[in-house]
PDB file of C-alpha atoms in Angstrom:
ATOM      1  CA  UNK A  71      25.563 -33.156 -16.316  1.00 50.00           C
ATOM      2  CA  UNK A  72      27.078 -31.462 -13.283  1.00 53.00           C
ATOM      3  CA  UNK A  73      26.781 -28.129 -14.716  1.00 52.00           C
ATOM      4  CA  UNK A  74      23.337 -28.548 -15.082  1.00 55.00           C
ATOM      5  CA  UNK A  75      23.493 -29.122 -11.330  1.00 60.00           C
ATOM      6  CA  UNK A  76      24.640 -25.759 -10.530  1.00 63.00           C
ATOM      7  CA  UNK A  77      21.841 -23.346  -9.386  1.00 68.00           C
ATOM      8  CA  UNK A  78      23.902 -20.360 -10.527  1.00 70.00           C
ATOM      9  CA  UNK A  79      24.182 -22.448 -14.436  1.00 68.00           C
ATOM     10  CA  UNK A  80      20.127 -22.711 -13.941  1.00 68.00           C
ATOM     11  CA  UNK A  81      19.324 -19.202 -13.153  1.00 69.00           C
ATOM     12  CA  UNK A  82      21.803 -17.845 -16.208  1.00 71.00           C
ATOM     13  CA  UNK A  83      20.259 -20.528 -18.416  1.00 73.00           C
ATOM     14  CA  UNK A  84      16.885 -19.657 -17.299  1.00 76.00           C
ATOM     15  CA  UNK A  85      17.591 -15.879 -18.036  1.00 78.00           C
ATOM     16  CA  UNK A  86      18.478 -16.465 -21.607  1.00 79.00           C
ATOM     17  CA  UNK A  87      15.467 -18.751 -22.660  1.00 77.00           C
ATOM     18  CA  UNK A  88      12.788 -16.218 -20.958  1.00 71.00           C
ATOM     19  CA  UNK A  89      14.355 -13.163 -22.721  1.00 65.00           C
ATOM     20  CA  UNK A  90      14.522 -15.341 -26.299  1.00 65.00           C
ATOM     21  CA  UNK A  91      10.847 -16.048 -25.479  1.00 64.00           C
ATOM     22  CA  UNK A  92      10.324 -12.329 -25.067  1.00 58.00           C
ATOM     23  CA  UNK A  93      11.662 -11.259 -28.426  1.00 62.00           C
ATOM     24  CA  UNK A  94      10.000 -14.010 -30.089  1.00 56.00           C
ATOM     25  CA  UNK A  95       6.572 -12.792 -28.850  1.00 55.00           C
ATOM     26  CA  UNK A  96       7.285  -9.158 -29.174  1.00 54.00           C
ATOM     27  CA  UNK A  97       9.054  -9.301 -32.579  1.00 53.00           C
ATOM     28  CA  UNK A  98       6.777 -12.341 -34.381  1.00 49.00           C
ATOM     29  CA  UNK A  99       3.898 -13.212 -32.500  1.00 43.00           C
ATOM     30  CA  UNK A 100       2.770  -9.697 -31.292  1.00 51.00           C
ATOM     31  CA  UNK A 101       4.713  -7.106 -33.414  1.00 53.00           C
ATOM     32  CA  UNK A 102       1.922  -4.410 -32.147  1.00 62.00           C
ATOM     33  CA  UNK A 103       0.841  -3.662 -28.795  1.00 74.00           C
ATOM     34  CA  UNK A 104       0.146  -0.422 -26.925  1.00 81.00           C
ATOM     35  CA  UNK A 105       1.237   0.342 -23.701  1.00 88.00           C
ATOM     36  CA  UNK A 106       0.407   2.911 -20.863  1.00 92.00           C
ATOM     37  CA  UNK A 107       2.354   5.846 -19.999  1.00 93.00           C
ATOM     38  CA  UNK A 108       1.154   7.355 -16.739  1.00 94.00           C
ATOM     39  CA  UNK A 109       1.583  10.519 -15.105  1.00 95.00           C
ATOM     40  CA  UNK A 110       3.640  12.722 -17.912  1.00 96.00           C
ATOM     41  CA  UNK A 111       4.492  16.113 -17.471  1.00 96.00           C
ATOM     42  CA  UNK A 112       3.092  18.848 -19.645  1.00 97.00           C
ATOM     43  CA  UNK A 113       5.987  21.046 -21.039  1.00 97.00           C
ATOM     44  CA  UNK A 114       4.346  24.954 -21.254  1.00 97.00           C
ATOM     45  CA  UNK A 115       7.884  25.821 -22.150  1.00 96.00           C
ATOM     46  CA  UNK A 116       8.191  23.808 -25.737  1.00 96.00           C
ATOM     47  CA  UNK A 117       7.442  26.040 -28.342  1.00 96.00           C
ATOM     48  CA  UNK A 118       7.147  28.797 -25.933  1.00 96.00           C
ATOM     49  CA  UNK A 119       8.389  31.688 -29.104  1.00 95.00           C
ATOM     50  CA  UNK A 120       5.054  31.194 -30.594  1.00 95.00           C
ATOM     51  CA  UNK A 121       4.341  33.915 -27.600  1.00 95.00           C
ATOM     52  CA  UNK A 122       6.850  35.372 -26.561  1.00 94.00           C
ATOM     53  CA  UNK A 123       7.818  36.510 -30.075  1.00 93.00           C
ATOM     54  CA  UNK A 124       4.339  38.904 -29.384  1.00 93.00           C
ATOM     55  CA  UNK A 125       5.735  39.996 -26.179  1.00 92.00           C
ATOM     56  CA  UNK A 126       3.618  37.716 -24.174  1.00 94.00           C
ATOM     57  CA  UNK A 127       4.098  35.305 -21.428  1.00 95.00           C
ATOM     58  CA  UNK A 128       2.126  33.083 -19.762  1.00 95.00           C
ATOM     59  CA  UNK A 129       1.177  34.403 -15.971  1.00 92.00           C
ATOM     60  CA  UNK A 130      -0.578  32.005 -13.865  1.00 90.00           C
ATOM     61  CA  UNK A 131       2.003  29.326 -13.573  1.00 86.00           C
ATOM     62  CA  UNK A 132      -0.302  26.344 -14.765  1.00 92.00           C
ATOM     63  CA  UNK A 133       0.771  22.563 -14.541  1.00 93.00           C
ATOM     64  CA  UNK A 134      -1.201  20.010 -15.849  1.00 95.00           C
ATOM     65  CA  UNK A 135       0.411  15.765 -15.935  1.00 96.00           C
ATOM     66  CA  UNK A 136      -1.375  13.212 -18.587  1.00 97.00           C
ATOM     67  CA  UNK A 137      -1.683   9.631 -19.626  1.00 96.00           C
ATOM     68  CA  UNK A 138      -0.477   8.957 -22.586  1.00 95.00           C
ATOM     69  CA  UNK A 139      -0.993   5.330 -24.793  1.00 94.00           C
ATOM     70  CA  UNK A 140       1.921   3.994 -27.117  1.00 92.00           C
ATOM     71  CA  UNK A 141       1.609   1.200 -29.607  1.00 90.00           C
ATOM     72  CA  UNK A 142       3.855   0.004 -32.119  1.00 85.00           C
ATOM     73  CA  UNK A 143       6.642  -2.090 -32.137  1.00 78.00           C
ATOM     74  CA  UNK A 144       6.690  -4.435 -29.260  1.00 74.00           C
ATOM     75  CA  UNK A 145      10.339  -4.490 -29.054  1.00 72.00           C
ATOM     76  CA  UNK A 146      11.189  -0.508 -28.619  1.00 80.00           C
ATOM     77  CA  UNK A 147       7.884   0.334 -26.146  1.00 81.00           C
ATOM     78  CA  UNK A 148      10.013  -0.747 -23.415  1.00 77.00           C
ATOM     79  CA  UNK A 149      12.547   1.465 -24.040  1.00 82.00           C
ATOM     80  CA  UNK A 150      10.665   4.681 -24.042  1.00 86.00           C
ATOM     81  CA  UNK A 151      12.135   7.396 -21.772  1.00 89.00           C
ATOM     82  CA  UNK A 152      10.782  10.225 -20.852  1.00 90.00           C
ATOM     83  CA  UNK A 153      13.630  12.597 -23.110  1.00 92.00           C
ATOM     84  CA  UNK A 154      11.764  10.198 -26.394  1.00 93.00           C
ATOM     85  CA  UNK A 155       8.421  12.430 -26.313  1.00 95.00           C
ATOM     86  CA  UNK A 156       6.586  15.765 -25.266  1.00 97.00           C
ATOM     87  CA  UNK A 157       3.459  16.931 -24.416  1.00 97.00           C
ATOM     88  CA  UNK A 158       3.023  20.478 -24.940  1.00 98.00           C
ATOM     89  CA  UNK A 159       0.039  23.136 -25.321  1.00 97.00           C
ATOM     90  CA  UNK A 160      -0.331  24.302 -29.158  1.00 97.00           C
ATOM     91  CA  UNK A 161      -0.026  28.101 -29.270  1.00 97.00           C
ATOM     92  CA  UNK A 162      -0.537  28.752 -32.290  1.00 95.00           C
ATOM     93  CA  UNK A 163      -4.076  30.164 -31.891  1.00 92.00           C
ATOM     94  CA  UNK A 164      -2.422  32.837 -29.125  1.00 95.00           C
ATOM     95  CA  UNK A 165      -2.844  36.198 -30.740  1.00 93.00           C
ATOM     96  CA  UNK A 166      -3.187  38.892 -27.533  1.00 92.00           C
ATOM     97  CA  UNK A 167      -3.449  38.806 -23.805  1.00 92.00           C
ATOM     98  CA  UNK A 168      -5.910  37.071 -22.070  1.00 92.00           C
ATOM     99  CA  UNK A 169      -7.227  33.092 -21.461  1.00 94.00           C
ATOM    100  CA  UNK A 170      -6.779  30.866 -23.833  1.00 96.00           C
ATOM    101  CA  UNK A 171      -7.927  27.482 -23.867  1.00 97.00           C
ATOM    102  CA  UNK A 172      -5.403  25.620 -25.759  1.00 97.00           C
ATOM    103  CA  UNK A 173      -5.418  21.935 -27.095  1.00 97.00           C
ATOM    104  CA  UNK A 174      -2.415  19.059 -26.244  1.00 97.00           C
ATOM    105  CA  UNK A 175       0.009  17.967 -28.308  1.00 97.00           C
ATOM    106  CA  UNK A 176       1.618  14.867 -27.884  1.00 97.00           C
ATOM    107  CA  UNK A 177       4.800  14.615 -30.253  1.00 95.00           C
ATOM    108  CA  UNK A 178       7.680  11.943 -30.346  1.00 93.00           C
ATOM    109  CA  UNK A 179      10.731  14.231 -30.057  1.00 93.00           C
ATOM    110  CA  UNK A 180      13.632  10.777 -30.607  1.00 92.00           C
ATOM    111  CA  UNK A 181      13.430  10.857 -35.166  1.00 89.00           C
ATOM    112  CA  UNK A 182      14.493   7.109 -34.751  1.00 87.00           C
ATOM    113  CA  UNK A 183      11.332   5.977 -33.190  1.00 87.00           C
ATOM    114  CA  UNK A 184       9.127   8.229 -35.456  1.00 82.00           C
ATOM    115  CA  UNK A 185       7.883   5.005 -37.563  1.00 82.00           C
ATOM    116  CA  UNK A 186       8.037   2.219 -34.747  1.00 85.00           C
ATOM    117  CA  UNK A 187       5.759   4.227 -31.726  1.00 89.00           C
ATOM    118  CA  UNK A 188       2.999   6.198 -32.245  1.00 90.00           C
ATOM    119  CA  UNK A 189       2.090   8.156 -28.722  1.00 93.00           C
ATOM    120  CA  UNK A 190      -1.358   9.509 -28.314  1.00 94.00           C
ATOM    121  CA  UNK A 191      -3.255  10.642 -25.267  1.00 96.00           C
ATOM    122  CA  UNK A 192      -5.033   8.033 -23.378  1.00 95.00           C
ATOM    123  CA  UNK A 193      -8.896   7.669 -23.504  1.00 94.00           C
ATOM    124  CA  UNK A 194     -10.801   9.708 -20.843  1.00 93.00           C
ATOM    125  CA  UNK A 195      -7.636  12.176 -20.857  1.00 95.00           C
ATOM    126  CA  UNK A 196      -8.324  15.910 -20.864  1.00 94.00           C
ATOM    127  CA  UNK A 197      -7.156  17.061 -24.259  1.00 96.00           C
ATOM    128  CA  UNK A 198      -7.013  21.313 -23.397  1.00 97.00           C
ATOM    129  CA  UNK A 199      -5.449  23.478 -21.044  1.00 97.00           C
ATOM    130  CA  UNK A 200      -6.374  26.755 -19.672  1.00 96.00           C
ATOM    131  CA  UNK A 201      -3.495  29.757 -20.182  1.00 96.00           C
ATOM    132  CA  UNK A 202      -3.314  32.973 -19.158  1.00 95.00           C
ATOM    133  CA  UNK A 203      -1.248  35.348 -21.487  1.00 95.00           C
ATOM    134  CA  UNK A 204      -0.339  39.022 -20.229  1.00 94.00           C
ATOM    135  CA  UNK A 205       2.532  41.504 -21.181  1.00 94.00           C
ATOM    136  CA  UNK A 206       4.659  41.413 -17.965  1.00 92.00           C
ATOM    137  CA  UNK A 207       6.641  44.106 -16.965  1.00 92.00           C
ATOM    138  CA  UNK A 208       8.804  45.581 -13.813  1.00 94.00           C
ATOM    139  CA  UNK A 209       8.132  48.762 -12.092  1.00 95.00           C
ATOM    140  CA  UNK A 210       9.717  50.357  -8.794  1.00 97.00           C
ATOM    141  CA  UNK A 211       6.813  52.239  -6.908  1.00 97.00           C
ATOM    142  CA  UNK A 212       8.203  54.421  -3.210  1.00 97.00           C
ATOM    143  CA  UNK A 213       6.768  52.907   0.231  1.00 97.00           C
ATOM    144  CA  UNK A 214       4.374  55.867   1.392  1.00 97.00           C
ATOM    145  CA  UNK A 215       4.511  55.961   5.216  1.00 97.00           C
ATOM    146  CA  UNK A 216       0.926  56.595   7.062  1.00 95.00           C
ATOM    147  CA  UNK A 217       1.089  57.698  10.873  1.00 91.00           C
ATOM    148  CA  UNK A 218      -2.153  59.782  11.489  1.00 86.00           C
ATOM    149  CA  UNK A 219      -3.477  58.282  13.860  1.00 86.00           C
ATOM    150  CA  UNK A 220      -0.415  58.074  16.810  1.00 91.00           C
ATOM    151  CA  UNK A 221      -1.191  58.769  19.917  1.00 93.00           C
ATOM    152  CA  UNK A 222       1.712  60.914  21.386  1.00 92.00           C
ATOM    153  CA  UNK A 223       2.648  61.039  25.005  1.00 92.00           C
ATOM    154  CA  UNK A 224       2.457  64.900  26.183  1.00 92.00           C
ATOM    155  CA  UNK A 225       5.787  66.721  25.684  1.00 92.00           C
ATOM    156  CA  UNK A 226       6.654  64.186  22.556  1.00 92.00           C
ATOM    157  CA  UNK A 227       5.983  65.318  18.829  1.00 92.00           C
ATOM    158  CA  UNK A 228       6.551  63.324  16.105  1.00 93.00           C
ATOM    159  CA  UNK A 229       9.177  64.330  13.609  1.00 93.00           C
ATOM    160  CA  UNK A 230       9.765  62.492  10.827  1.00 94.00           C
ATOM    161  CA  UNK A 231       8.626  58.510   9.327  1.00 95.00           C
ATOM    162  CA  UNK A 232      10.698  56.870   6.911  1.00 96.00           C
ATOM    163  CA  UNK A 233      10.800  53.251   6.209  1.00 97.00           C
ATOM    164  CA  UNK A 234      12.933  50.214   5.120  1.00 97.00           C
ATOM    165  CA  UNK A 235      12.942  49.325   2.044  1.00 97.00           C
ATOM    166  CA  UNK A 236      11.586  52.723   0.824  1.00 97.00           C
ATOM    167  CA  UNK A 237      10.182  51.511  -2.513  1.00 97.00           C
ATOM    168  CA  UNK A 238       9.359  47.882  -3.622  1.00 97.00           C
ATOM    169  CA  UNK A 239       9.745  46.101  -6.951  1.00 97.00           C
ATOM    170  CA  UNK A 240       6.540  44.920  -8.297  1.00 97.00           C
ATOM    171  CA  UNK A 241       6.744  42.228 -10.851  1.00 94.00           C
ATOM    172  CA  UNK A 242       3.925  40.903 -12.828  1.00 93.00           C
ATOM    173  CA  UNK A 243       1.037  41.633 -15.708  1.00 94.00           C
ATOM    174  CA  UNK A 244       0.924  44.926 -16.989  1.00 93.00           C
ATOM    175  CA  UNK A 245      -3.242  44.664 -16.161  1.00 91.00           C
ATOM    176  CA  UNK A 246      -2.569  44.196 -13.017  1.00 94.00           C
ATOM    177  CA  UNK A 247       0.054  46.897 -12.543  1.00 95.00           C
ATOM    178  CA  UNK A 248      -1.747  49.751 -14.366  1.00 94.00           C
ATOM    179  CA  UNK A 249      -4.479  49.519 -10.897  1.00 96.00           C
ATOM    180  CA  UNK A 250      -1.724  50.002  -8.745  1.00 97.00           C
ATOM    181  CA  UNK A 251      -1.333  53.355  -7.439  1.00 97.00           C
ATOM    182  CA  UNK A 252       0.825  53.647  -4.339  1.00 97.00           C
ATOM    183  CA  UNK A 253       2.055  51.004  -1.880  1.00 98.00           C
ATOM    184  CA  UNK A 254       1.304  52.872   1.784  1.00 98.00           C
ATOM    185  CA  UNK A 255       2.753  50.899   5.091  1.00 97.00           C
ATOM    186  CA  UNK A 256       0.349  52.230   7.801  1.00 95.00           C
ATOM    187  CA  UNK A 257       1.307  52.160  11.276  1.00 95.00           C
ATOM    188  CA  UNK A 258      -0.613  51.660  13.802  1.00 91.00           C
ATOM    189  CA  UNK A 259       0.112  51.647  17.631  1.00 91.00           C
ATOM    190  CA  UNK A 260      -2.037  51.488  20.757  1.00 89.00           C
ATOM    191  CA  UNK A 261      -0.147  53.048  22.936  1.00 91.00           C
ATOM    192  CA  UNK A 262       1.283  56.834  23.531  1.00 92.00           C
ATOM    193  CA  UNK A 263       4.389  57.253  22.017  1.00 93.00           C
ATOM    194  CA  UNK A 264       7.396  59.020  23.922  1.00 92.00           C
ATOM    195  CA  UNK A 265      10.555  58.023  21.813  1.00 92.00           C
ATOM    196  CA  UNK A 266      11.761  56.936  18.740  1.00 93.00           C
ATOM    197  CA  UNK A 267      11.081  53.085  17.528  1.00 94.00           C
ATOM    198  CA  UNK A 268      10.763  50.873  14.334  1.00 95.00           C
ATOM    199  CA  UNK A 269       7.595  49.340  13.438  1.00 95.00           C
ATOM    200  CA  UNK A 270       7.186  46.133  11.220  1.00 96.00           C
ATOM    201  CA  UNK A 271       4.205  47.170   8.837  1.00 96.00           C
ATOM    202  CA  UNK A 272       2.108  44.640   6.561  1.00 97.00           C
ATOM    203  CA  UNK A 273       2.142  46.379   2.550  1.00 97.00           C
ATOM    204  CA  UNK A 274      -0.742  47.223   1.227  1.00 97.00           C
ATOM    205  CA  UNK A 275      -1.118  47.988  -2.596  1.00 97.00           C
ATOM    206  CA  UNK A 276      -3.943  50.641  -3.332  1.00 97.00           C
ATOM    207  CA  UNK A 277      -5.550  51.923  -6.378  1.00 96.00           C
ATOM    208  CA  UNK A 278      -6.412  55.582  -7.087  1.00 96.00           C
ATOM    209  CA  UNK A 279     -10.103  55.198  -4.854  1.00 96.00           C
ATOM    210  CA  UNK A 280      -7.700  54.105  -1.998  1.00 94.00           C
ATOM    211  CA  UNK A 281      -9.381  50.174  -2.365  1.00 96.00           C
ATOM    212  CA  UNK A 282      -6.556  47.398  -1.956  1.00 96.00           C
ATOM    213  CA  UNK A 283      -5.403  46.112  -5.262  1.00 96.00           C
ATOM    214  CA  UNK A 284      -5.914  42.078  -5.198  1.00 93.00           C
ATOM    215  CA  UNK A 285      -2.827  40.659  -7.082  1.00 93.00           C
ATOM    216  CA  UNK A 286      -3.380  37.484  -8.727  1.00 91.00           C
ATOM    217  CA  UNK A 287      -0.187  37.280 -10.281  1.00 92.00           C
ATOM    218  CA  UNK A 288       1.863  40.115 -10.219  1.00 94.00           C
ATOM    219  CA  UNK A 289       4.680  39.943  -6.881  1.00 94.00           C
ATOM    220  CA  UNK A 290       6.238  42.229  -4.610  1.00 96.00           C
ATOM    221  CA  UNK A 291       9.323  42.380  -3.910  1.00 96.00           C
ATOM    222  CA  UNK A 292       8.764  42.642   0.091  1.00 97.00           C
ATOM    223  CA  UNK A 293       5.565  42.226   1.450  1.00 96.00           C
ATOM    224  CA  UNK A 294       6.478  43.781   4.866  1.00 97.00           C
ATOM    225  CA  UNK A 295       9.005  47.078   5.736  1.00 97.00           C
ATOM    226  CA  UNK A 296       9.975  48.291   8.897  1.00 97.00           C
ATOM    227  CA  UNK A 297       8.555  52.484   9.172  1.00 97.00           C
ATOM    228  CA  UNK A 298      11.410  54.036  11.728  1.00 96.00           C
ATOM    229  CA  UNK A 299       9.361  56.949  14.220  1.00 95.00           C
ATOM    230  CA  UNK A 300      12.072  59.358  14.995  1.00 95.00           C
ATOM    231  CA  UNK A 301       9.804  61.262  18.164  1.00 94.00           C
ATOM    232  CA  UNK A 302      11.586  64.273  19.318  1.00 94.00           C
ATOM    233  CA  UNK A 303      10.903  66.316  22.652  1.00 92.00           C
ATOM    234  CA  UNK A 304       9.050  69.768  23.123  1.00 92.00           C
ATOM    235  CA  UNK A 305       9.962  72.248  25.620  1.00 90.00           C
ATOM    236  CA  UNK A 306       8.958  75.841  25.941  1.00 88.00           C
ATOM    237  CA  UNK A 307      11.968  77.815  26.849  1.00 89.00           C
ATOM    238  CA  UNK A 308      13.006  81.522  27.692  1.00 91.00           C
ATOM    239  CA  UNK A 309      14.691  83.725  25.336  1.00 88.00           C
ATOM    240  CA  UNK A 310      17.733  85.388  26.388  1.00 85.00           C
ATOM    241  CA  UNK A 311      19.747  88.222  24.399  1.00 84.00           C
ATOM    242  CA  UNK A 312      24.004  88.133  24.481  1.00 85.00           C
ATOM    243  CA  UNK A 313      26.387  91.249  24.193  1.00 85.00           C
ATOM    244  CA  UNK A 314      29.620  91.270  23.339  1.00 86.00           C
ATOM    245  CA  UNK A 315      32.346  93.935  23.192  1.00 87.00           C
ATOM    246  CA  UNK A 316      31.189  96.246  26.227  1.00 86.00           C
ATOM    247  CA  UNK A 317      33.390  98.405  27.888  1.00 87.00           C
ATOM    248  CA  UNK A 318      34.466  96.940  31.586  1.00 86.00           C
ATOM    249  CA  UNK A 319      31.976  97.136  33.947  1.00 84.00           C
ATOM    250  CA  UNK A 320      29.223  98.055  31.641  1.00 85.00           C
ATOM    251  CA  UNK A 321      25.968  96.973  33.427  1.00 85.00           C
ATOM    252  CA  UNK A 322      24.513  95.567  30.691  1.00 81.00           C
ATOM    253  CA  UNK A 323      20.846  95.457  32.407  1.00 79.00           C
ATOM    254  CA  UNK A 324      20.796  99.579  32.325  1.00 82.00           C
ATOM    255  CA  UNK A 325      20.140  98.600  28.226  1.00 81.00           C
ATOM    256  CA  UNK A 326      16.374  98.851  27.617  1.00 82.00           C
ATOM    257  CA  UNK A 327      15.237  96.432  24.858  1.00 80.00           C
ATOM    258  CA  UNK A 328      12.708  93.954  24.607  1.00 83.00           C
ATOM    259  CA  UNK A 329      11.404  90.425  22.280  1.00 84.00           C
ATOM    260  CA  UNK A 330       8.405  89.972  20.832  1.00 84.00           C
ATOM    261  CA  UNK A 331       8.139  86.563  22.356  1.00 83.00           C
ATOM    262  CA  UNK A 332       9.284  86.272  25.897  1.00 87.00           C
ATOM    263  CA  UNK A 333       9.568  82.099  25.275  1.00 89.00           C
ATOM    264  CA  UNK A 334       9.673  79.820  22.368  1.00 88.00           C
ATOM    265  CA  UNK A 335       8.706  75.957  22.223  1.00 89.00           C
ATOM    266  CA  UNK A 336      11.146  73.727  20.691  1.00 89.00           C
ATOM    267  CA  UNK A 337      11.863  70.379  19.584  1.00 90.00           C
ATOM    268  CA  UNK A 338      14.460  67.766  19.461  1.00 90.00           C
ATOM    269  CA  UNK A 339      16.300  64.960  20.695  1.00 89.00           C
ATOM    270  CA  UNK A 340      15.188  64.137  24.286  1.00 87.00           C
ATOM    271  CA  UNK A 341      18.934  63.903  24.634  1.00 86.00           C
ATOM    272  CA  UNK A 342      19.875  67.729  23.674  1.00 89.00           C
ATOM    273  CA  UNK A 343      16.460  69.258  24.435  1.00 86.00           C
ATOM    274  CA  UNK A 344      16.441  67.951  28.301  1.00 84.00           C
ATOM    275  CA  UNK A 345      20.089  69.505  28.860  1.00 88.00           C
ATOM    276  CA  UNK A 346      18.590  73.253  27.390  1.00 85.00           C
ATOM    277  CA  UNK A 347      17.266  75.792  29.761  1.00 86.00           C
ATOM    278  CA  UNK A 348      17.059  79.059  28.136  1.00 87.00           C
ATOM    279  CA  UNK A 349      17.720  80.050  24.466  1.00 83.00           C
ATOM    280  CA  UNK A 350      19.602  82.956  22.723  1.00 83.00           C
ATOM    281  CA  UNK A 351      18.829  84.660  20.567  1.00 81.00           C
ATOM    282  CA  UNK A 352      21.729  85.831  19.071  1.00 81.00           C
ATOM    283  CA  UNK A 353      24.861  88.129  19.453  1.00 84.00           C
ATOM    284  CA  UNK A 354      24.638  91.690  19.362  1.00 84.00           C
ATOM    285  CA  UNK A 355      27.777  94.105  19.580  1.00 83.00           C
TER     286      UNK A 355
END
C-alpha cells in the first residue's frame, strides 16, 4: 500500500515490532537475567549515626567506586537508576577511634523493586573498606614569632615582631591535636636589617621537644602569615637640664649641678630619632 511506501511509516512500524520483541523476550522467554552495573559510588555518609552517635567521625576522607551485578526481572533492570540502590560501609562493628576495616553493603533503597532485582557485588569486587575513626575537635593556638637570628645593620635595633593572622584555627583528630604544642613562624633574612618590613613566613606546627608535628589529617586554618619587623633607630645623645622661673638675667650657668650620665642611647622611629640632638631631662624651678 502507499503507506507502506513511506520510510517515515517503516521506521515507526519497525520501532513498535522490535520493542514488542523486547518485552516478549524479557517478560516470557528470559524473565531472569543479570546485568552489570559499573563504576558505583560508595556512600560513607548512609548510616553515618551508627558513629557519630559515639562522637566519632571518620578522618581520612576515603572513596572507594564498585561493580555491582543485578538479576531479576528482565523488564525493570533497565530501569535502574542510580537513586534505586546504595552501597555503603556497615558500621556497626565501630566501637572507638581508630582503623576499622569494614565490610560493603549493597542495599536496594526503591521498596517497589525489593522482589523484582536483587543487587549484589560483582565477582572479583573488593568487599571491605579501610576507615579511620577519630574524635575531631577545633582549637585556636597564637602564631609565636621567632627572629633570633637577624642580622641588624649598625645603629638599627629591633623592637617589636608581631604577625598576621596572630593565631590559627586547627581543625582535625583530637590524636593529632593533643602533639601540637605551639605554631612558631620563624623568620629568616640574609641580609642586615635597617627598617621596618613584613615577612611572608611558612607555619610550622611543633610538639613540646620542638620536632615538627606531621598532620595527616588535622588542617590549619593558614598555612603561611606575614611577621611585621618594626626596626627602630639608636642614637646616643647628650643630656641637657631646663630651668624655669629665674629672675631676669639670672646666668643660669653660675648653678653648679651635675648627671650621673653625661649621654643616654635611645631608640625609635628613624623618623623622630634623626630630628633629636640633645635630650632633657626635665624641668626644674
Amino acid at each position: 500500500s502507499a503507506l507502506l511506501d513511506d520510510p517515515r511509516i517503516l521506521v515507526v512500524i519497525s520501532l513498535i515490532i522490535a520493542v514488542f520483541i523486547w518485552s516478549v523476550v524479557t517478560l516470557f522467554i528470559r524473565p531472569d537475567t543479570d546485568i552489570p552495573i559499573r563504576n558505583v559510588q560508595v556512600n560513607f555518609d548512609y548510616d553515618s549515626a551508627k558513629y557519630t552517635a559515639l562522637g566519632l567521625d571518620i578522618i581520612n576522607e576515603p572513596s572507594a567506586t564498585v561493580n555491582l551485578r543485578a538479576s531479576g526481572d528482565g523488564s525493570v533492570l533497565g530501569t535502574l537508576s542510580s537513586s534505586d540502590y546504595v552501597v555503603y560501609p556497615d558500621y556497626t562493628a565501630v566501637k572507638s577511634a581508630g582503623e576499622a576495616t569494614l565490610s560493603l553493603v549493597v542495599k536496594i533503597t526503591n521498596s517497589q523493586l525489593e522482589n523484582r532485582v536483587t543487587l549484589e557485588l560483582a565477582p572479583g569486587e573488593a568487599t571491605t573498606v579501610d576507615v579511620v575513626f577519630d574524635t575531631v575537635e577545633t582549637k585556636d593556638i597564637p602564631v609565636m614569632v621567632e627572629a633570633t637570628d637577624l642580622k641588624m645593620a649598625e645603629g638599627y635595633v629591633l623592637n617589636k615582631t608581631s604577625s598576621s593572622p596572630s593565631s590559627v584555627t586547627v581543625s582535625g583528630p583530637t590524636s593529632e591535636i593533643e602533639q601540637i604544642d605551639k605554631i612558631v613562624a620563624v623568620v629568616e633574612v640574609d641580609e642586615e636589617i635597617d627598617s621596618s618590613q613584613n615577612i611572608p613566613v611558612k607555619l610550622q606546627v611543633l610538639n613540646k621537644e620542638g620536632l615538627e608535628v606531621p598532620l595527616k589529617y588535622a588542617t590549619l586554618s593558614s598555612q603561611n602569615a606575614e611577621v611585621q619587623l618594626s626596626v627602630h633607630q639608636l642614637a646616643e645623645l647628650p643630656l641637657t637640664v631646663e630651668f624655669i622661673n629665674t629672675p631676669p638675667g639670672f646666668d643660669i650657668a653660675s648653678l653648679p649641678y651635675a648627671l650621673s650620665w653625661e649621654t643616654l642611647e635611645v631608640s625609635g622611629p628613624a623618623s623622630i630619632i634623626s630630628n633629636l640632638t640633645e635630650l632633657s631631662v626635665g624641668y626644674f624651678d
